[in-house]
Short mmCIF file of C-alpha atoms in Angstrom, two decimals:
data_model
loop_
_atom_site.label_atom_id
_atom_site.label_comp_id
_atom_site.label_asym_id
_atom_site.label_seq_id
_atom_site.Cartn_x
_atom_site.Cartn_y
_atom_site.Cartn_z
CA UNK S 1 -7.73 -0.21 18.36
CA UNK S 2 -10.53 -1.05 15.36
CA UNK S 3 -13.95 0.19 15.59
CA UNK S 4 -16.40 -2.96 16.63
CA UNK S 5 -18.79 -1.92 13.61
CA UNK S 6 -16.38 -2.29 10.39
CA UNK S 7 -13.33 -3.54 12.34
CA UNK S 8 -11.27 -0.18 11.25
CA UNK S 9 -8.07 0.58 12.65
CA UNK S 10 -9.10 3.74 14.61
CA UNK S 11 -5.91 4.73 16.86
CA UNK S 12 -2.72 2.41 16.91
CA UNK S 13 -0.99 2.12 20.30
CA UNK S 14 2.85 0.03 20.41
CA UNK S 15 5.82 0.59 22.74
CA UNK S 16 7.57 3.09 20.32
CA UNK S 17 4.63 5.17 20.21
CA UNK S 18 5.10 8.67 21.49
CA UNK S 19 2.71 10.41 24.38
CA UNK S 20 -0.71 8.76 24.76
CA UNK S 21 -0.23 6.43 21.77
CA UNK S 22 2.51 4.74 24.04
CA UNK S 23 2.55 1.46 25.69
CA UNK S 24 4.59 0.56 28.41
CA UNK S 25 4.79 -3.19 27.77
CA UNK S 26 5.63 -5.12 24.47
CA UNK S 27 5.06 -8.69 25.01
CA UNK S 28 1.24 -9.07 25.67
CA UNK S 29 -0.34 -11.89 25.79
CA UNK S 30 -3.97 -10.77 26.37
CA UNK S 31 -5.72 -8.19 27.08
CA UNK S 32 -9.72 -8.09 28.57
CA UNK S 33 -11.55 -4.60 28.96
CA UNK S 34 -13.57 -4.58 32.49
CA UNK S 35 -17.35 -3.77 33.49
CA UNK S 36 -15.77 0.04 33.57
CA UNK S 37 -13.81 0.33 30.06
CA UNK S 38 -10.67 0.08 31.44
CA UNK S 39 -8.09 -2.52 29.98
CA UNK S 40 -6.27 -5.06 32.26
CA UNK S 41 -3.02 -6.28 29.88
CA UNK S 42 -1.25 -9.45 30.65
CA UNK S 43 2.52 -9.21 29.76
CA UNK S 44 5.08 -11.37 29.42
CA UNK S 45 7.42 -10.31 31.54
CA UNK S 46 6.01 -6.75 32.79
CA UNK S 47 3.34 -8.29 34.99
CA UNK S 48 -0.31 -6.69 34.90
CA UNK S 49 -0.58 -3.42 33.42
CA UNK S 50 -3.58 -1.58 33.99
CA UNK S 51 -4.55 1.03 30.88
CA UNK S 52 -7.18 3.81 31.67
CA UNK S 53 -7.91 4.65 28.19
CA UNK S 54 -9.53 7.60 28.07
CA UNK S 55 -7.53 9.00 30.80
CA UNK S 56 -4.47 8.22 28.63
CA UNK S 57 -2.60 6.43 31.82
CA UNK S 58 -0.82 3.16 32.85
CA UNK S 59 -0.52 1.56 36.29
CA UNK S 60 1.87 -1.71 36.16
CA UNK S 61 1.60 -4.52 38.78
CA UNK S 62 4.28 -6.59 39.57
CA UNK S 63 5.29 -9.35 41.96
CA UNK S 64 6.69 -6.24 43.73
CA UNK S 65 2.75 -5.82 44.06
CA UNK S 66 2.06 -9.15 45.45
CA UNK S 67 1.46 -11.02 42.07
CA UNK S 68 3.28 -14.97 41.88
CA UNK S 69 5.04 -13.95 38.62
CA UNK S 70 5.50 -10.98 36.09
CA UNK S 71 4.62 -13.70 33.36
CA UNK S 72 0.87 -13.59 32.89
CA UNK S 73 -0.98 -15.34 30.34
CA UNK S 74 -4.41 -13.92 30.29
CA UNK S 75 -7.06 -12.06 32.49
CA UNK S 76 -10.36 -12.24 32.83
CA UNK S 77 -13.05 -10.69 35.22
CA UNK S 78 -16.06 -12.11 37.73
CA UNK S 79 -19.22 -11.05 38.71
CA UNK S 80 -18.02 -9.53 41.89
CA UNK S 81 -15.24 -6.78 39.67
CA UNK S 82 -11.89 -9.38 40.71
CA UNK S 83 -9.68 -9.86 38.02
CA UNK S 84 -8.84 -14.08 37.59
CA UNK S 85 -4.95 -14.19 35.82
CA UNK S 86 -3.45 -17.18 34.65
CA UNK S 87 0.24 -16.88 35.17
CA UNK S 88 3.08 -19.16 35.23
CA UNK S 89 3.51 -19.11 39.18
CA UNK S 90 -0.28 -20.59 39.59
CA UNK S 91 -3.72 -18.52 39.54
CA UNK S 92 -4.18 -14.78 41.21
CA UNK S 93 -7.03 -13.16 42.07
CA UNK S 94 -6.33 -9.31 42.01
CA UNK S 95 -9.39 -7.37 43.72
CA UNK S 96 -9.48 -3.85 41.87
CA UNK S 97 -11.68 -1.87 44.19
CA UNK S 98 -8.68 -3.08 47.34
CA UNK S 99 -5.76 -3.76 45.19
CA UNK S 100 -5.11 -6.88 47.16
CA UNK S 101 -3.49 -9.97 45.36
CA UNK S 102 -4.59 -14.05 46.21
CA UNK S 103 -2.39 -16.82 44.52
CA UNK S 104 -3.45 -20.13 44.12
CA UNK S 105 -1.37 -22.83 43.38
CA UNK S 106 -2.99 -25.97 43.84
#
């Protein structure tokens, strides 16, 4: 993480990292912080990994979870709080508030 101001490396976070500095996922392809301050991480692979920061805790989505394909390219978020993710299986909407996944395809 850098600080916004002077664009400092603050606090370093990888997949070898031990306790909080940890991250469950290598292979990210973007990652978008919501109207909340929570970051939404779109993997490669792992699906949609949802980081609570300051909590210090992950929650991973998968197509286990309803989404077309682990292999997400990026995320972004509406007006309404649903996450839009491009992934290579078509579009998904993921409502956050329901947890409830929407693919489109065409």
């Amino acid at each position: 993480m850098a600080h916004p101001g002077n664009r400092k490396i603050t606090e370093r976070y990888w997949t070898g990292g031990a306790g909080e500095f940890q991250l469950p996922a290598g292979d990210i392809h973007h990652i978008h912080e919501d109207q909340a301050g929570d970051f939404w991480l779109a993997t490669n692979g792992n699906g949609l990994i949802h980081w609570k920061r300051q909590e210090h805790t992950f929650r991973q989505y998968t197509r286990a979870d309803g989404l077309s394909s682990n292999v997400l390219h990026a995320v972004y978020e509406d007006g309404y709080g649903n996450l839009w993710i491009s992934s290579a299986r078509g579009i998904i909407r993921f409502n956050k508030r329901h947890k409830t996944v929407q693919t489109f395809l065409n």
